[in-house]
Amino acid sequence: MTQWEKLRQLPAVYRQQLHELYDRDALPMDVRHYLSAWIEKQEWQRAARDHDLAMVLFQVLLENLDIQHSRFVQEESFLLQHNIRRYKQNFQRYLDDPCGLASTILWFLEKEKEILQSADLAEQVQFLCVEQEAMEMDSQQDMERKMAGLRNEVQCMEHTMICLEEQQDEFDFKFQTHKMEAVVDEPMKKEQMKVLQSLVNRLNDCRKSTLSDLNKLLDRAEELIDLLVKKELVEWQRRQQKACIGAPDNVCLDHLEKWFTCMAVCLFQVREFLSKLDELVGKVSYDNDPIKAQKPALQRRADTLLKDLLKSSFVVETQPSMPQGKGSLVLRTNVQFSVKTRLLVKFVEQNHIMKVNVSVDRYRRFNVLGTKSKALNMAESQSGGMVADFRHLLNKQMMIFFFGLSVELQASSLPVVIISNSSQQQSAWASVLWFNMLSLDTKDVKFFANCPAATWPQFGEVLSWQFLSATKRGLNDDQLEMIALRLFGKQRDYDNCKVAWSKFSKENSPDTFWVWFDGILVMVKTYLEQLWRDGLIMGFVSKGKEKSLLKKKQRGTFLLRFSESVIGGITFSWVEYDMIGEPSIKTVQPFTKVDLNQIPFHEIIRNFQILESDNIPENPLLYLYPNTPKDEAFGKYYSDKTDNSPYIKYIKTKLMFVSKENTLEAWSPMPSDMAQGEGLEPINGLCGEAAEQNGDPHPLNSPRDSPLQTFHPDPMLSGSDAGPQDLLMYLNNPNLLADLDHSVMLEDDQVLPDFSLQEFNCLAPQTCGSIFQ
C-alpha cells in the first residue's frame, strides 16, 4: 500500500490535517493524488542535492502531467484538464531550480510521514492501554447493566404506584357510595361493610408492599451510589491525579456524567413517588396506616442519598494551570491561571440559575482576582455538561435549590504549589510529581512532613510519563534500567529498590537526581524532540553499556547519549579500530543549549570532522547504532542549501581537530568561504572540552559524590602563552610557534587548503576541547 493510500484511510481527524497540509499551491493535492505512485518511488532526498537528477525528475514530472492531461481529455473532464494544465505552468518556475522542486516535494512527503506517525502513535498508545481499557470496558458494561436494572425497577415502581392509586380509588368510590345510600337492612349493611373491609385490607397490604418496594429500590440505589462514588469516581480522581503528572490515562467524564445523571433521575422519581403517597394519604387514611408510619423515614433516606450523590457529583474537571506553565498545579503570583468545574448531574430542564462561588482554603492567604461567581451552564462544555469555567481561581463552592431540595456543594482542586519566580519552577514541579505519585489523600497537607519513599516501579513509570507527555515518546526498559543503575548501582532486581525524596529533589541542593533528569528533559523538548520521537537518540545508556554495544560494531558506528555529569548535555561516541584491530571508543564533550542554540544537533552530526594523522579532515560518524547509515537516519532533518536557510553559514562549517598523542584537540569551526573574504562570527563551544571520564556509573549512590561539573576552557587554548595573534599565525605557518608544547605539528605543505586568515587577524580563537579514548 502506498503512503498516499494509507493517508486516505486514516480517521477523519488526520485526514483533516492532510487537507490543511495541501491547502497551498506548492504541491497541489490533485498532482499528489494522480501521480502518487510515481512520486513515492523517486529519490527526492538525493535529488535535492543533485542538480542533474533533479532536472531529470522535473522533466519526467512534466511528462506525467501531459499524460494525465491526455487522459482527462479522453474522459472529457473539462475542469481537471484545466487544473492539470495550470499546475504544469506553475511548475515551470522550477526550470532553473529543479533542486528546489525536489526539496518541496520531499518536505510534503516528510510532513505526510509525520501525520502517519501521529496516527500510528495514537494506535500504539491505544494498544498499550488495551488491557486496562478492556478492564475498564468490563467495569463500564457491568455498571451499565446495573443502571439499566435500576431504571427497570423504577419503571416497575411507577406501575405499582398506578395500581395502588386505582385500588384506593375503587375503595374510596365504594366507601363514598355506601355512605350516600344509607342502607337500612342490617344483613345487607354487614355484607357491604364486609366488602369494604376486604377492600381496605387489600389497600393496606398494597400500601405495605409499595413501601417495601420503595425501601428495596432505595437499597438498590444506595448500593449503586456506593459503587459509583467510592469506586468509579475515586478511580477517575486517581486517573486525573496521575494525568496531571503526565500519565496517558483516560480522564473523560462522559460515562460518569451519564451514571450520575441516571442515579439522580431515579432518586428524583422516588421523591415523586413519596409525594404521591402523601397525596393518597390525604384522600384515604385509617388507623395504623403504614404510609404515615414509614413514609417520613423513606423521605429522609431518599433525600440523604440524593444530597450525597449531588455533593459527590461536583468535581474539578480541569485542574488549576497557567497558560504558559510547564504543567498543571504550579501557579505563579501575579500570573493568570484557569480551572474548570463540572456538575456530573445534568439538569436539562432547569428553570433557575445554579451559581458557583469561589474561595481559597484556610491554610493559605491569597487574594483571588477575577470572577468569583459564575453560573453553571452547558455552553462552555463540548459534551453538553453542566460546566463553570473559571479563570485565576482555586477552590469552588455552589448552592443548589431544586424541587424543594437545598444542597451546598464543594469541590477542591489538587494541592497547588505557588511560586514567585520562574527559577522555582523546577523544584515546584518536583514537589507536584512526588505528591501525586504517592499520595492517595489529596488533602494531606502534612505529606512532606513525613515524606514516603517511592518504589522503583512507581518512580520509573513517572519518569517515563515525563518524556511521554513532553515528546510523545516515553522511556523503554533499557533506558529505565540505566537510570536505575545510576540510582541504585548494579542490582539483580530493582523492583524492591526505593528512592527517597531527599535523593530525588532536595531544597538548595544542585546535584539531585531531578536537577539532572529535568535538565535532559528540557533539552530534549527544546532542541531534540523530533530526533527523540523518531528513536534516533539512545539517550539513557551508561558508559559501560555504551562500550559493550559499540565495540562489536563496524568502524564509525556511533550512538547518541545524555551526559551523566553535565546537566542538560548530550554527546556522541563512536568506535574506531587500531592497526591490530583493537576497538577504541571515542567521545566528544557534551553539547548543551549554548551549542544547540547556534546550530541544530543533526547539523553538528552531519558536519562533524576531525583531522586524522595525515591532516585530512574526516567525519568519523558513519553508522547510527546498530547499522543505519548516518545520512539515511538524519537526512530528512538536514537544512536545505538555499539562501533562505538561517543556518547557511553553518552548513559550510567543518570541525577540524589537531591530534596530540591520544587526544584530539578541537579547533573552532571555520567556513570554507573565508578565503573569499566573507567573515563569520565563530561558534562558541561547538565541541567544548574533554569528554566525560570513565567513572562510577552511579555517582548519586557513591560515597565519592561531588557536585555536577561544567567543563572549563581547554588550557591549551585559553591559558597558554600563545595569544590570538600567535594562534592565527600558527594556523597559517605552524613553524613560527615550534617551541610551544605541541607534540604534533602541521607540516608546511599541510596547511588547510581552504582556509586563509590573513585578512582576519582580529579573529579570536574559540574554546574547543578534547576527545578521550
PDB file of C-alpha atoms in Angstrom, residues 93 95 117 333 370 372 512 549 555 639 696 715:
ATOM      1  CA  ARG A  93       9.161  28.246 -12.310  1.00  0.00           C
ATOM      2  CA  LEU A  95      13.121  25.156 -14.531  1.00  0.00           C
ATOM      3  CA  GLN A 117       3.431   8.673  12.686  1.00  0.00           C
ATOM      4  CA  THR A 333       1.910  35.004  41.791  1.00  0.00           C
ATOM      5  CA  GLY A 370     -11.250  37.715  38.682  1.00  0.00           C
ATOM      6  CA  LYS A 372     -15.660  34.692  41.890  1.00  0.00           C
ATOM      7  CA  THR A 512      19.961  15.918  42.988  1.00  0.00           C
ATOM      8  CA  LEU A 549      27.480  -2.082  22.294  1.00  0.00           C
ATOM      9  CA  ARG A 555      34.179   1.313  12.335  1.00  0.00           C
ATOM     10  CA  SER A 639      18.909  22.041   6.280  1.00  0.00           C
ATOM     11  CA  ASP A 696      31.364   5.485  38.954  1.00  0.00           C
ATOM     12  CA  PRO A 715      44.142  25.400  28.884  1.00  0.00           C
TER      13      PRO A 715
END
